[in-house]
Amino acid sequence: MKRYLKHYINGEWVESTGSETTEVINPATEEAFGEISLGTKEDLDKAVQAARDAFPHFSQMPKEERVKMLEDIAEEYNNRKDDIIDTITEELGSPVEVSEKVHFMMGYNHFAQAAESLKSFSFVEEYEGHTRMKEASGVSGLITPWNFPTNQTSTKIASAFAAGSPVVLKPAEQTPFAAFILTEIFDKVGVPKGVFNLVNGTGEVIGDGISSHKDIDFVSFTGSGATGEKIMKNAAENITNIALELGGKSPLIVLDDADVKDAARTALTHITNNTGQVCSAATRTLIPSSMKDEFEQAIKDVLPEFKVGDPHEGNHMGPIVSQKQWDTVQSYMEKGTEEGATLLVGGPGKPEGLEQGYYAKPTVFTDVDNGMVIAREEIFGPVMCVLTYDSLDEAIEIANDTEYGLAGYVYGKDKEKLRKASAGIRAGRVKVNDTKADFAAPFGGYKHSGIGREWGDHGIEEYLEVKTILGYPEK
């Protein structure tokens, strides 16, 4: 059993002022494999004070020293590769290969990219008549989700460090152990005391405490829309600046000239990667009406490539993170049938032979209307809706008929149609065909998908305030 019953405050591991703990469940076995302490308001206040005390010095640390610190973190992060992979596989149920190629690598790339972006980042800009200075906004409270224990955590921390902002982190209770490894990395490379603080706990105590804390200057949150709304309300009481990366119901527009089998494979990849627990996943696939029969057959043909099972046995998809989330996904599967959608593959229940573990079947509904609940709400599991269109204009209209706007995808060959579709989708990031991720490119959403942008230069900007000086003396 892993037991992390201390918080990390002001450069030291300290006992919680409370006695409450919670177990961490391995979703592949449904058994507890660890335990963490649940922090108190007093623990949080201590962490915030440590960060405030560190702010004057850290915010003035020369840029070159912060670059070196980020590079040292990236190097030590790489040294802990096996530990990170093993931990994410155990706490999230992620297949080993996914833990390495996705979770581990995304965390590494954020630290490496922040160091690279910082090298050319300008904190002072001269304009005719005035000077603009970009200064660290202060203490940053970070609240991160369970589905990517390194990605969202690393991009927030790396950007805050680059900007000169001390942080207080609350990781998700379901997947907390990757954050402990990050903490050990920061401790080893000598991140100054108080610059990084970790307080575990519940959303009701530590999450609410961060978003409503009068001594926290900026709050960055990734998670559900409902929690995002609550954070906005809490932060409003102190006029605290916030950044929110929330849900999505992202469209994948398949053009009429696309290779049908490749398009089906891409669509299935989206709902099976990380067991569909991806806020930017393409969960609505839009295909030409004339392609419907061929696409449905292609889905059936390609599906066997996406094996579900034990994360340690080379499978593509592992379990859902928890019993609660599994139940939620099952309810949506049942809702799809109730609404009159056609269940093409998958459906409620566990895959054959997988009775232990929170495993779900990759599920595809066809004959879906965009007004159905399964096409409107974020399911956060391996469930895809297939909708048809008769013109590209109609496809774009359907794609944008959602309260979300986190991501969009276009798949096909015709360059003009690819441009039209990608420009027409109202979302913070649109991916054309199978383009690889760019960690310097901004990430964030329109509408209910959030406020602000992470990754690269834009990520650093989130942790800065802009000061305008008129008549700044020349050197």
PDB file of C-alpha atoms in Angstrom, residues 270-382:
ATOM      1  CA  HIS A 270     -10.961   9.245 -30.094  1.00  0.00           C
ATOM      2  CA  ILE A 271     -13.433   7.384 -27.916  1.00  0.00           C
ATOM      3  CA  THR A 272     -11.043   4.656 -26.786  1.00  0.00           C
ATOM      4  CA  ASN A 273      -7.917   6.711 -26.026  1.00  0.00           C
ATOM      5  CA  ASN A 274      -7.689   7.046 -22.245  1.00  0.00           C
ATOM      6  CA  THR A 275     -10.951   5.038 -22.169  1.00  0.00           C
ATOM      7  CA  GLY A 276     -12.781   8.037 -23.611  1.00  0.00           C
ATOM      8  CA  GLN A 277     -11.943  10.098 -20.522  1.00  0.00           C
ATOM      9  CA  VAL A 278     -10.680  13.044 -22.561  1.00  0.00           C
ATOM     10  CA  CYS A 279     -12.336  16.464 -22.500  1.00  0.00           C
ATOM     11  CA  SER A 280     -11.266  17.226 -26.072  1.00  0.00           C
ATOM     12  CA  ALA A 281     -12.228  13.826 -27.542  1.00  0.00           C
ATOM     13  CA  ALA A 282     -14.304  13.799 -30.725  1.00  0.00           C
ATOM     14  CA  THR A 283     -17.488  12.209 -29.399  1.00  0.00           C
ATOM     15  CA  ARG A 284     -19.757  13.378 -32.243  1.00  0.00           C
ATOM     16  CA  THR A 285     -18.733  12.007 -35.640  1.00  0.00           C
ATOM     17  CA  LEU A 286     -20.404  13.756 -38.584  1.00  0.00           C
ATOM     18  CA  ILE A 287     -20.425  11.805 -41.858  1.00  0.00           C
ATOM     19  CA  PRO A 288     -22.011  12.411 -45.266  1.00  0.00           C
ATOM     20  CA  SER A 289     -25.403  10.707 -45.546  1.00  0.00           C
ATOM     21  CA  SER A 290     -24.128   8.828 -48.596  1.00  0.00           C
ATOM     22  CA  MET A 291     -21.335   7.291 -46.489  1.00  0.00           C
ATOM     23  CA  LYS A 292     -23.558   5.981 -43.690  1.00  0.00           C
ATOM     24  CA  ASP A 293     -23.758   2.270 -44.548  1.00  0.00           C
ATOM     25  CA  GLU A 294     -20.101   2.022 -45.525  1.00  0.00           C
ATOM     26  CA  PHE A 295     -18.958   3.892 -42.400  1.00  0.00           C
ATOM     27  CA  GLU A 296     -21.038   1.724 -40.081  1.00  0.00           C
ATOM     28  CA  GLN A 297     -19.541  -1.399 -41.608  1.00  0.00           C
ATOM     29  CA  ALA A 298     -16.051   0.088 -41.295  1.00  0.00           C
ATOM     30  CA  ILE A 299     -16.644   0.687 -37.577  1.00  0.00           C
ATOM     31  CA  LYS A 300     -17.507  -2.997 -37.121  1.00  0.00           C
ATOM     32  CA  ASP A 301     -14.490  -4.066 -39.164  1.00  0.00           C
ATOM     33  CA  VAL A 302     -11.997  -1.860 -37.307  1.00  0.00           C
ATOM     34  CA  LEU A 303     -13.322  -2.266 -33.755  1.00  0.00           C
ATOM     35  CA  PRO A 304     -11.369  -5.507 -33.005  1.00  0.00           C
ATOM     36  CA  GLU A 305      -8.157  -3.447 -33.223  1.00  0.00           C
ATOM     37  CA  PHE A 306      -9.182  -1.642 -30.034  1.00  0.00           C
ATOM     38  CA  LYS A 307      -8.816  -4.337 -27.405  1.00  0.00           C
ATOM     39  CA  VAL A 308     -10.104  -3.764 -23.876  1.00  0.00           C
ATOM     40  CA  GLY A 309      -8.557  -5.380 -20.821  1.00  0.00           C
ATOM     41  CA  ASP A 310      -5.793  -5.571 -18.245  1.00  0.00           C
ATOM     42  CA  PRO A 311      -3.553  -2.456 -18.509  1.00  0.00           C
ATOM     43  CA  HIS A 312      -0.465  -4.653 -18.167  1.00  0.00           C
ATOM     44  CA  GLU A 313      -1.287  -6.974 -21.066  1.00  0.00           C
ATOM     45  CA  GLY A 314      -0.858  -4.753 -24.122  1.00  0.00           C
ATOM     46  CA  ASN A 315      -4.489  -3.728 -24.470  1.00  0.00           C
ATOM     47  CA  HIS A 316      -5.500  -0.437 -26.071  1.00  0.00           C
ATOM     48  CA  MET A 317      -8.149   0.482 -23.507  1.00  0.00           C
ATOM     49  CA  GLY A 318      -8.191  -0.026 -19.766  1.00  0.00           C
ATOM     50  CA  PRO A 319     -10.940   0.499 -17.182  1.00  0.00           C
ATOM     51  CA  ILE A 320     -12.907   3.618 -16.334  1.00  0.00           C
ATOM     52  CA  VAL A 321     -11.479   5.409 -13.313  1.00  0.00           C
ATOM     53  CA  SER A 322     -14.127   4.590 -10.698  1.00  0.00           C
ATOM     54  CA  GLN A 323     -17.402   2.851  -9.946  1.00  0.00           C
ATOM     55  CA  LYS A 324     -19.159   6.228  -9.917  1.00  0.00           C
ATOM     56  CA  GLN A 325     -17.893   7.166 -13.369  1.00  0.00           C
ATOM     57  CA  TRP A 326     -18.643   3.683 -14.704  1.00  0.00           C
ATOM     58  CA  ASP A 327     -22.234   4.033 -13.509  1.00  0.00           C
ATOM     59  CA  THR A 328     -22.508   7.423 -15.211  1.00  0.00           C
ATOM     60  CA  VAL A 329     -21.278   6.054 -18.515  1.00  0.00           C
ATOM     61  CA  GLN A 330     -23.656   3.092 -18.287  1.00  0.00           C
ATOM     62  CA  SER A 331     -26.594   5.437 -17.712  1.00  0.00           C
ATOM     63  CA  TYR A 332     -25.775   7.340 -20.890  1.00  0.00           C
ATOM     64  CA  MET A 333     -25.564   4.107 -22.867  1.00  0.00           C
ATOM     65  CA  GLU A 334     -29.038   3.216 -21.642  1.00  0.00           C
ATOM     66  CA  LYS A 335     -30.252   6.740 -22.406  1.00  0.00           C
ATOM     67  CA  GLY A 336     -29.104   6.471 -26.024  1.00  0.00           C
ATOM     68  CA  THR A 337     -31.308   3.461 -26.631  1.00  0.00           C
ATOM     69  CA  GLU A 338     -34.226   5.099 -24.818  1.00  0.00           C
ATOM     70  CA  GLU A 339     -33.919   8.142 -27.065  1.00  0.00           C
ATOM     71  CA  GLY A 340     -34.220   6.028 -30.204  1.00  0.00           C
ATOM     72  CA  ALA A 341     -30.612   5.966 -31.381  1.00  0.00           C
ATOM     73  CA  THR A 342     -29.406   2.732 -32.994  1.00  0.00           C
ATOM     74  CA  LEU A 343     -26.810   0.820 -30.973  1.00  0.00           C
ATOM     75  CA  LEU A 344     -24.253  -0.214 -33.586  1.00  0.00           C
ATOM     76  CA  VAL A 345     -21.636  -1.772 -31.265  1.00  0.00           C
ATOM     77  CA  GLY A 346     -21.054  -2.032 -27.541  1.00  0.00           C
ATOM     78  CA  GLY A 347     -23.696  -1.006 -25.047  1.00  0.00           C
ATOM     79  CA  PRO A 348     -24.270  -1.396 -21.307  1.00  0.00           C
ATOM     80  CA  GLY A 349     -22.456  -3.969 -19.202  1.00  0.00           C
ATOM     81  CA  LYS A 350     -18.870  -5.122 -18.959  1.00  0.00           C
ATOM     82  CA  PRO A 351     -16.994  -6.754 -21.843  1.00  0.00           C
ATOM     83  CA  GLU A 352     -17.078 -10.526 -21.817  1.00  0.00           C
ATOM     84  CA  GLY A 353     -14.525 -12.045 -19.460  1.00  0.00           C
ATOM     85  CA  LEU A 354     -13.875  -8.790 -17.577  1.00  0.00           C
ATOM     86  CA  GLU A 355     -16.044  -9.029 -14.490  1.00  0.00           C
ATOM     87  CA  GLN A 356     -13.481  -7.473 -12.147  1.00  0.00           C
ATOM     88  CA  GLY A 357     -12.491  -3.881 -12.868  1.00  0.00           C
ATOM     89  CA  TYR A 358     -14.495  -0.916 -14.118  1.00  0.00           C
ATOM     90  CA  TYR A 359     -14.330  -1.965 -17.754  1.00  0.00           C
ATOM     91  CA  ALA A 360     -16.792  -0.694 -20.363  1.00  0.00           C
ATOM     92  CA  LYS A 361     -17.450  -1.597 -23.969  1.00  0.00           C
ATOM     93  CA  PRO A 362     -16.496   0.830 -26.737  1.00  0.00           C
ATOM     94  CA  THR A 363     -19.949   1.966 -27.797  1.00  0.00           C
ATOM     95  CA  VAL A 364     -21.168   3.583 -31.012  1.00  0.00           C
ATOM     96  CA  PHE A 365     -24.658   4.937 -31.605  1.00  0.00           C
ATOM     97  CA  THR A 366     -25.908   5.734 -35.102  1.00  0.00           C
ATOM     98  CA  ASP A 367     -29.110   7.436 -36.299  1.00  0.00           C
ATOM     99  CA  VAL A 368     -28.387  10.093 -33.693  1.00  0.00           C
ATOM    100  CA  ASP A 369     -30.154  13.439 -33.730  1.00  0.00           C
ATOM    101  CA  ASN A 370     -28.126  16.358 -32.412  1.00  0.00           C
ATOM    102  CA  GLY A 371     -30.912  17.179 -29.969  1.00  0.00           C
ATOM    103  CA  MET A 372     -30.546  13.873 -28.108  1.00  0.00           C
ATOM    104  CA  VAL A 373     -29.021  13.911 -24.637  1.00  0.00           C
ATOM    105  CA  ILE A 374     -26.177  11.638 -25.758  1.00  0.00           C
ATOM    106  CA  ALA A 375     -25.287  14.234 -28.419  1.00  0.00           C
ATOM    107  CA  ARG A 376     -25.590  17.220 -26.066  1.00  0.00           C
ATOM    108  CA  GLU A 377     -23.953  16.171 -22.796  1.00  0.00           C
ATOM    109  CA  GLU A 378     -20.382  15.177 -22.065  1.00  0.00           C
ATOM    110  CA  ILE A 379     -20.338  11.455 -21.235  1.00  0.00           C
ATOM    111  CA  PHE A 380     -16.614  11.098 -20.449  1.00  0.00           C
ATOM    112  CA  GLY A 381     -16.397   7.483 -21.475  1.00  0.00           C
ATOM    113  CA  PRO A 382     -15.987   5.335 -24.615  1.00  0.00           C
TER     114      PRO A 382
END
